[in-house]
mmCIF file with all atom_site columns, C-alpha atoms in Angstrom:
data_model
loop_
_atom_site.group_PDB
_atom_site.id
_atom_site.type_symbol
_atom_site.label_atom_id
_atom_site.label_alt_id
_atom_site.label_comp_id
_atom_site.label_asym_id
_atom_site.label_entity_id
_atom_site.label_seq_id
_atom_site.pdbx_PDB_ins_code
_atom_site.Cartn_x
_atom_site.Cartn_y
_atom_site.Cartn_z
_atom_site.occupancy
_atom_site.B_iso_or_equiv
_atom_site.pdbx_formal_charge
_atom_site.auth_seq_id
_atom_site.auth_comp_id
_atom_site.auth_asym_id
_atom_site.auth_atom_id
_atom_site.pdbx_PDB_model_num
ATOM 1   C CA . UNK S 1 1   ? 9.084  5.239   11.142  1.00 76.00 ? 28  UNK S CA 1
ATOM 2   C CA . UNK S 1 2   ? 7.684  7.428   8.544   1.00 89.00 ? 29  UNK S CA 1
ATOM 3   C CA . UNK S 1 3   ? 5.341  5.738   6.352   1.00 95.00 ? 30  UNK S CA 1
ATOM 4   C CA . UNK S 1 4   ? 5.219  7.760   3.260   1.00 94.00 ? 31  UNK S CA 1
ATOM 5   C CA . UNK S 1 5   ? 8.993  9.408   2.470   1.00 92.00 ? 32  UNK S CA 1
ATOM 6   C CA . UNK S 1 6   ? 9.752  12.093  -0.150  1.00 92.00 ? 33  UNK S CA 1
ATOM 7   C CA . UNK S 1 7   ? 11.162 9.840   -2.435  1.00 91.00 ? 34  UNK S CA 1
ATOM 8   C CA . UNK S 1 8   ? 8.424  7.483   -2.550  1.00 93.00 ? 35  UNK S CA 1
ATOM 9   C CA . UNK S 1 9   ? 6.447  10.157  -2.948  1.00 94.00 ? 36  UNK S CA 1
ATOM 10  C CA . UNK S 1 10  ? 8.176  11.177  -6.160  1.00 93.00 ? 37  UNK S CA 1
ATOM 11  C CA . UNK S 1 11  ? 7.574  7.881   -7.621  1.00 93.00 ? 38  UNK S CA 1
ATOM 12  C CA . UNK S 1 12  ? 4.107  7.787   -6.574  1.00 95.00 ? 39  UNK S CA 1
ATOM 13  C CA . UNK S 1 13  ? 1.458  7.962   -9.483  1.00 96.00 ? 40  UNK S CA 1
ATOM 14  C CA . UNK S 1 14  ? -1.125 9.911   -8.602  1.00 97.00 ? 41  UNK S CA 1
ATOM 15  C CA . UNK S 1 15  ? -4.645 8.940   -7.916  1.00 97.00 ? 42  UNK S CA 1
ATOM 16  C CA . UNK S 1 16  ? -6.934 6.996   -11.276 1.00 97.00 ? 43  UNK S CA 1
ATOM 17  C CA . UNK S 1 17  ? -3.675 7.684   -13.389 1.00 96.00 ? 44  UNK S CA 1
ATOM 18  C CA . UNK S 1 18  ? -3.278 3.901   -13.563 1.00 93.00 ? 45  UNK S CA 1
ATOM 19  C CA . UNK S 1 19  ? -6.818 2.993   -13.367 1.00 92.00 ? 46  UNK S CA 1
ATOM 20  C CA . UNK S 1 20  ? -6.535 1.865   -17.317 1.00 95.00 ? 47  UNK S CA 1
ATOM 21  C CA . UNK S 1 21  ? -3.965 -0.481  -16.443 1.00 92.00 ? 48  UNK S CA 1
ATOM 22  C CA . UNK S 1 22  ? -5.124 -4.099  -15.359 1.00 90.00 ? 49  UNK S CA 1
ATOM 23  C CA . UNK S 1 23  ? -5.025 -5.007  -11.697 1.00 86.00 ? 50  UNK S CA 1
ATOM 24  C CA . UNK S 1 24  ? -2.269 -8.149  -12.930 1.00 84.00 ? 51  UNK S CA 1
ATOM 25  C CA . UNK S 1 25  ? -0.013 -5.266  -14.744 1.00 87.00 ? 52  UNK S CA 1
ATOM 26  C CA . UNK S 1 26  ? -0.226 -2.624  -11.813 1.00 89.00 ? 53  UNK S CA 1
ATOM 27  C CA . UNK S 1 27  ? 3.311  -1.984  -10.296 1.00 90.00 ? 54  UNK S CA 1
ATOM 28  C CA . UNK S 1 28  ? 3.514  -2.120  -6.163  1.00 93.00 ? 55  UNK S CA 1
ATOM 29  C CA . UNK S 1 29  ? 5.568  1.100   -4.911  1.00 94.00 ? 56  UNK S CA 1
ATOM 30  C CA . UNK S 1 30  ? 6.000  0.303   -1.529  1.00 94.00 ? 57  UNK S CA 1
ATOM 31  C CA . UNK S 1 31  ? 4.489  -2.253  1.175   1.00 95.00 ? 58  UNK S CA 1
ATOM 32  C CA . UNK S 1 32  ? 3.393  -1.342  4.900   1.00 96.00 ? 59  UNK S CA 1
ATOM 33  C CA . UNK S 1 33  ? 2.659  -4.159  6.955   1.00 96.00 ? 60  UNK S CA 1
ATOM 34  C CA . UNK S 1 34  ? 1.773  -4.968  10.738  1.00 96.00 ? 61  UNK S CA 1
ATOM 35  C CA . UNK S 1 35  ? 4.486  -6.187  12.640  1.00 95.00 ? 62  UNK S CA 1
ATOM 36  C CA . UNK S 1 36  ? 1.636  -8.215  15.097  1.00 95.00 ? 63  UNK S CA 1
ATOM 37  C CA . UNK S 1 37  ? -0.041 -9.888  12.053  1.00 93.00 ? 64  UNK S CA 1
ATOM 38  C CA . UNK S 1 38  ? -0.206 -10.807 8.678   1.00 94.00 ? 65  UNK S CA 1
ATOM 39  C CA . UNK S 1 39  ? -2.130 -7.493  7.781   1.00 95.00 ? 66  UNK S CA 1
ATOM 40  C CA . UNK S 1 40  ? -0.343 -5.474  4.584   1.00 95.00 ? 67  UNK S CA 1
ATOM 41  C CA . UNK S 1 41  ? -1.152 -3.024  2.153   1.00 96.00 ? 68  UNK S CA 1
ATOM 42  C CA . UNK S 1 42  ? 0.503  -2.643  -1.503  1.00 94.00 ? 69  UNK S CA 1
ATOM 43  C CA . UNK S 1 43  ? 0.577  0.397   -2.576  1.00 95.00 ? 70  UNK S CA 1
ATOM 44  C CA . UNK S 1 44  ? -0.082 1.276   -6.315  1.00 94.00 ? 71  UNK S CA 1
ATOM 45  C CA . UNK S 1 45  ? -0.974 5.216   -6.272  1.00 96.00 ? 72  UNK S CA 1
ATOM 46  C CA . UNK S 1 46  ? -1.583 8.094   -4.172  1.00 97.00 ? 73  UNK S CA 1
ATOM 47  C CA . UNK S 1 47  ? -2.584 11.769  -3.969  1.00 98.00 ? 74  UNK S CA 1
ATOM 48  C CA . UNK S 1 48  ? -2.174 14.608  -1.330  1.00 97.00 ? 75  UNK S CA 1
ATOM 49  C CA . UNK S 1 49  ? -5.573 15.647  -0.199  1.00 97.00 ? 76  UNK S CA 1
ATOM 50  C CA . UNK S 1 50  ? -5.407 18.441  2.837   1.00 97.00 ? 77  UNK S CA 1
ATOM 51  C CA . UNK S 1 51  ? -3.173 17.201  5.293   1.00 96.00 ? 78  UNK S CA 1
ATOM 52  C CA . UNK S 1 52  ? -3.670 13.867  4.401   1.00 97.00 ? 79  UNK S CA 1
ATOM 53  C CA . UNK S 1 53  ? -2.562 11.103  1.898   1.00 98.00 ? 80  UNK S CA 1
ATOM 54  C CA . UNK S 1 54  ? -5.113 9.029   0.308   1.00 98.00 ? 81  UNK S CA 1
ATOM 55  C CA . UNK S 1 55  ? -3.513 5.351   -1.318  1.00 98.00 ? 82  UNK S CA 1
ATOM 56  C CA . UNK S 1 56  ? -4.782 3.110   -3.710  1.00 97.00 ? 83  UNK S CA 1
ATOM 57  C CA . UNK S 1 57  ? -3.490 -0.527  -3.564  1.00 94.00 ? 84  UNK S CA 1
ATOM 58  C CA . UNK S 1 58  ? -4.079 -4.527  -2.482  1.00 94.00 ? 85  UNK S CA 1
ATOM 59  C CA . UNK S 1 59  ? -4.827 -4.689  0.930   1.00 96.00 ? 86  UNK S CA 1
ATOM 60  C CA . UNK S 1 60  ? -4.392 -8.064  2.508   1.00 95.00 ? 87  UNK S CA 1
ATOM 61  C CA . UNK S 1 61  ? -5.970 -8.210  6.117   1.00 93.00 ? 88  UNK S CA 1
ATOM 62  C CA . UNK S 1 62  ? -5.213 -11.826 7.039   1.00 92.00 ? 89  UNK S CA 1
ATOM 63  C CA . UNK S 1 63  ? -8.916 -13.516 6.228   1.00 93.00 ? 90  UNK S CA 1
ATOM 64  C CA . UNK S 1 64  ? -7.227 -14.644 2.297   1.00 88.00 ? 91  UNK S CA 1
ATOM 65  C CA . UNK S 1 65  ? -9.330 -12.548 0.584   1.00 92.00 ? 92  UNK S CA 1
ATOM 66  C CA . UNK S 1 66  ? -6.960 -9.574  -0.894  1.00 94.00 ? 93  UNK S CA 1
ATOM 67  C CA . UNK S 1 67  ? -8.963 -6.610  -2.063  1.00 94.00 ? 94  UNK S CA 1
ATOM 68  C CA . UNK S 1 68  ? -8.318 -3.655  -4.033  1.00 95.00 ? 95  UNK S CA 1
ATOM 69  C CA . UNK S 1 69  ? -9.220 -0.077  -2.181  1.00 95.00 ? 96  UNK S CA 1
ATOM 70  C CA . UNK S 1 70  ? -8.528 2.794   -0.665  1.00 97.00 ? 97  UNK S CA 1
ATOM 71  C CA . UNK S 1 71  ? -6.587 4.051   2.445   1.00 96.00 ? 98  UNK S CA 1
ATOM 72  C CA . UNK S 1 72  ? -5.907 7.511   4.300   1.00 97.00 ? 99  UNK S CA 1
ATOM 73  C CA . UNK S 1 73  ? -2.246 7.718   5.372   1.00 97.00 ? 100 UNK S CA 1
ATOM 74  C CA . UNK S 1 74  ? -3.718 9.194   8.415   1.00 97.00 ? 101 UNK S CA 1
ATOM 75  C CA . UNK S 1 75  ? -5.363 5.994   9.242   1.00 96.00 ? 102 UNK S CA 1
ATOM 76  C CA . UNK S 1 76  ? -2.371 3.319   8.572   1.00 96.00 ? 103 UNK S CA 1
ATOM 77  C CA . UNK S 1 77  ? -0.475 6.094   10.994  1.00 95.00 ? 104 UNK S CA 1
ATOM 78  C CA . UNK S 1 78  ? -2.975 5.956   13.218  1.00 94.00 ? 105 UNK S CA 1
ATOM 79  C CA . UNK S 1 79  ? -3.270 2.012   14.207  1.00 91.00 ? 106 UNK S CA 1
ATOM 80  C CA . UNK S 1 80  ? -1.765 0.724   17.214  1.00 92.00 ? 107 UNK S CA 1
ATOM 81  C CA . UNK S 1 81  ? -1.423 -2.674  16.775  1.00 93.00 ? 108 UNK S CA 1
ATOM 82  C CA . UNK S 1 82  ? -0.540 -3.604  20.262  1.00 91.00 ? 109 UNK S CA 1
ATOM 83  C CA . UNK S 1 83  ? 2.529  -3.302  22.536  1.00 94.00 ? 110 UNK S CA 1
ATOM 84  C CA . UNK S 1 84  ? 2.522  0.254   21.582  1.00 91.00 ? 111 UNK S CA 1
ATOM 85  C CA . UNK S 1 85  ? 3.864  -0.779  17.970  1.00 95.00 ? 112 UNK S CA 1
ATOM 86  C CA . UNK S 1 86  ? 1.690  1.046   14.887  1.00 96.00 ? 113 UNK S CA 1
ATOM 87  C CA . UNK S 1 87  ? 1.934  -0.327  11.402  1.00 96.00 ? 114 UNK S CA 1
ATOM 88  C CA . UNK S 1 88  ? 5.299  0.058   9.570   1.00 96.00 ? 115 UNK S CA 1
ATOM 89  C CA . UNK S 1 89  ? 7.065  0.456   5.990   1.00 95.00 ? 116 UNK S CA 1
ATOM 90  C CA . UNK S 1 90  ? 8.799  -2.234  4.197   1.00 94.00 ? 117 UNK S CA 1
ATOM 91  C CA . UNK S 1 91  ? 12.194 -0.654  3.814   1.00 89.00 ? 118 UNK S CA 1
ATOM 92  C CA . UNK S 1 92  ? 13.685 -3.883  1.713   1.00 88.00 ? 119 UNK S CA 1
ATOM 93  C CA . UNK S 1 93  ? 10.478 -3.716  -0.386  1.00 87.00 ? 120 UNK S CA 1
ATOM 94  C CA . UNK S 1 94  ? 12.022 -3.719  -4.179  1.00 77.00 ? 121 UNK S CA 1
ATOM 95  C CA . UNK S 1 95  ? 8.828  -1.459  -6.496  1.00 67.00 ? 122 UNK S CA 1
ATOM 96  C CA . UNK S 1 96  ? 11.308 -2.090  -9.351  1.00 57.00 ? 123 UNK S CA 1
ATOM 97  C CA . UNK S 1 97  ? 9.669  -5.613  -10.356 1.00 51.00 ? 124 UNK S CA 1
ATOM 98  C CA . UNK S 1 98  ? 7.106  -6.427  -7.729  1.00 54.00 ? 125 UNK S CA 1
ATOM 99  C CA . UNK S 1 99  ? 3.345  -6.732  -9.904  1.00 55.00 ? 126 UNK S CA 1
ATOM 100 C CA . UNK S 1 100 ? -0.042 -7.984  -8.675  1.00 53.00 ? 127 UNK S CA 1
ATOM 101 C CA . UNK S 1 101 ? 0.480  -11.963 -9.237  1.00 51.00 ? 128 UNK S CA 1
ATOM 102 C CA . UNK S 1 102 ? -2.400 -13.964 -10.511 1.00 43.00 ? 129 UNK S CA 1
ATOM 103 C CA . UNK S 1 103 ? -1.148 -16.366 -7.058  1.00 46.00 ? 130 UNK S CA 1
ATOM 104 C CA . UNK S 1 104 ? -2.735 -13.870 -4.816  1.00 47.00 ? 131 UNK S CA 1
ATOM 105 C CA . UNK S 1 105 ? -5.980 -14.010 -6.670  1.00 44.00 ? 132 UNK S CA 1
ATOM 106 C CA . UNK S 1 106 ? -6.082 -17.667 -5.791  1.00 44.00 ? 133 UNK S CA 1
ATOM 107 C CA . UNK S 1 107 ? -5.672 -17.219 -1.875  1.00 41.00 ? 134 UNK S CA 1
#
């Protein structure tokens, strides 16, 4: 599955351009997730760099402590999460009305 499509990429802000907006108002454009766990990254920006994609979102890794950061594209591609399975897009994931909820700061 490709992680990253065209049209996401369209709708992608780039990079800091929503850095003055607070972390409770930022808008999630899409969701990958590991099939093998609850791992999952919400993505709020991104910019091309080389060959590469660097992402901006809330990255949720299981241990209930959600943090904000960074993420190559490269990298998410690159995990095998066992069974020969690699991390994968949320194609139902709705970036129309999905915000950072002040019920994930609480986990």
């Amino acid at each position: 599955m490709k992680l990253l499509t065209e049209q996401i990429k369209k709708i992608l802000p780039a990079l800091y351009s929503t850095e003055d907006i607070p972390c409770e108002d930022k808008k999630f454009i899409c969701r990958f997730f590991s099939p093998m766990g609850p791992e999952e990254w919400k993505i709020t920006e991104g910019s091309q760099e080389g060959d590469d994609w660097i992402l901006f979102g809330l990255a949720d890794l299981g241990f209930g402590f959600p943090e904000w950061g960074y993420i190559s594209l490269n990298e998410l591609e690159a995990l095998d999460v066992g069974f020969g399975l690699g991390i994968e897009r949320d194609s139902l994931f709705n970036a129309a009305d999905i915000h950072f909820g002040a019920s994930e700061l609480e986990a």
